[in-house]
Amino acid sequence: MVEKDSFEPTKGDETMTILADDGTVAQRIFDHIDNRTTDLSETSWREPVENYRSTERLAAEIERVLRRHPVPFCPSAALPDSGSYVARDAAQTPILAVRGSDGQVRAFRNACRHRGTQVASGAGCEKAFVCRYHGWTYGLDGALRHVPHEYGFPGLDKSARGLAPVECVERDGLVFVKQAGSVPVADLLEELPPLVGAGWRLLDTSQGEVPANWKILAEGFIEGYHIRSTHAQTFYPVQYDNLNVVETFGPNSRVTYPYRAIEKLRTVPPAERSTDGKLTHVYHLFPNVMLATFPMNMFLVVLEPLAIDRTLLLTYTLGKGDGPPPGGARSPTGRGPELIDAGAVEDRAVACSIQRSLASGANEFFEFGRCEGAIGHFHRTLDAALAAPR
Ligand code: FES
Ligand SMILES: [Fe+2]
């Protein structure tokens, strides 16, 4: 894997690379199985522990990175119809995304233009948003349509008091929101590879608070060095320890975790190899979103920092077409969602354990090895984004 040093989220970004196709990924995996190797980055990475503990650092990450980067807000499947909406905090800002009657998804700061009450919460489907405080009413396009007893607001220009928009682009099954910064979101996403695609429906949305820094949780998704130690009874029986294909594209990365069932492809001619159902891809969509593929499901996991030591972990579970609900999905082991859930519990336990040790003084830095290269790419990119001119 080749690392680039600069964070250049501009149009025509040279750091964008095309991800390997199925045949190439399968061959790289077979080479690693045969040689007992894994993808290695050029160097290891040392991340100061202070960067997980500093409130100033977190404030800068939120203000200068999470709000300025186009971040997946929800899957398109969460907004299936005209009037479908999702309201949640993103980068500590209440945001409302809604599909309009024209089919377009728009996003707004979720704050009434009278006195700031949030006009929607959770998810659902509405014809209009009526503020519960005094009844100011907004259309699906954010326009202020109705003010009760409007005579009390002399000179009110309703056309200037619609919900405050934020940049929003729907791309290949994902809704991206960018809250600040001058580079248009569509330009930043121009070279994004296909990610979700059509035909998925939302099976479940869940969320929970985890007492760990958001970056510690992110790191757990993007290296396979811990599969045997951490996931001895869950992922390791069906996967490999420390055997990954690691690719980066722009600020993002894709880490591929093969299943042992990939051996079945050995006898398939290389040009005809499809890795569907034979591996998990984890896409790290910089800065704080993971997209993980499983045989029957896709999971969009958003890591929303609440404080230096608390993160809201939000999971959207997608399924294909009219396929079985999560309880019926199968994995190569015959244990489907329970296996994924159990693995996730193990990852969260480790993250919380790390969090509790941060103040111990044992480590001035954490060292991520060459087999944990996607994490080095993450921190290098984050550093560059924080240092970029405003
Ligand atoms: S705050 Fe929304 S109508 Fe008053
Ligand atoms: Fe894990």
Coordinates of C-alpha atoms in Angstrom, one line a residue, residues 1 16 19 65-66 69-72 174 176 192-193 195 214-223 245-257 281-293 299-303 372-382:
M1 CA 0.0 0.0 0.0
M16 CA -7.6 9.4 -5.3
L19 CA -9.9 0.4 -5.8
V65 CA -12.5 18.4 10.1
L66 CA -15.9 16.8 10.9
H69 CA -15.7 17.4 5.3
P70 CA -18.6 15.8 3.4
V71 CA -19.6 13.1 5.9
P72 CA -22.2 10.3 5.3
L174 CA -25.4 7.6 0.7
F176 CA -23.5 13.2 2.5
L192 CA -15.7 8.4 -4.8
P193 CA -15.9 4.7 -5.9
L195 CA -20.1 2.2 -2.3
W214 CA -14.2 8.3 18.7
K215 CA -10.7 7.6 17.2
I216 CA -10.1 4.6 19.4
L217 CA -13.4 3.2 18.1
A218 CA -12.5 4.0 14.5
E219 CA -9.1 2.3 14.8
G220 CA -10.7 -1.0 15.8
F221 CA -12.5 -1.2 12.4
I222 CA -9.5 -0.8 10.1
E223 CA -6.9 -3.4 11.1
V245 CA -5.8 -6.1 1.7
V246 CA -5.4 -2.5 2.6
E247 CA -6.1 0.3 0.0
T248 CA -6.4 4.0 0.4
F249 CA -8.4 6.4 -1.8
G250 CA -8.1 10.1 -1.0
P251 CA -8.5 10.5 2.7
N252 CA -10.4 7.2 2.9
S253 CA -9.4 3.6 3.1
R254 CA -10.7 0.1 2.4
V255 CA -9.6 -2.8 4.5
T256 CA -10.6 -6.2 3.2
Y257 CA -11.1 -9.1 5.6
H281 CA -14.9 -4.8 3.1
V282 CA -14.6 -2.1 5.7
Y283 CA -14.6 1.3 4.1
H284 CA -13.4 4.0 6.3
L285 CA -15.1 7.1 5.0
F286 CA -13.0 9.9 6.5
P287 CA -13.2 11.1 9.1
N288 CA -15.8 9.2 11.2
V289 CA -17.9 6.8 9.2
M290 CA -17.4 3.1 8.5
L291 CA -19.2 1.1 5.9
A292 CA -18.9 -2.7 6.4
T293 CA -20.1 -5.3 4.0
F299 CA -23.7 -1.6 8.0
L300 CA -23.2 2.1 8.0
V301 CA -21.6 3.0 11.4
V302 CA -21.2 6.6 12.4
L303 CA -19.0 7.6 15.2
E372 CA -2.1 -1.4 10.7
G373 CA -1.4 0.9 7.9
A374 CA -5.0 2.2 7.4
I375 CA -4.8 3.7 10.9
G376 CA -1.5 5.5 10.0
H377 CA -3.3 6.8 6.9
F378 CA -6.2 8.0 9.1
H379 CA -4.0 9.9 11.6
R380 CA -1.7 11.3 8.9
T381 CA -4.8 12.6 7.0
L382 CA -6.4 14.0 10.1

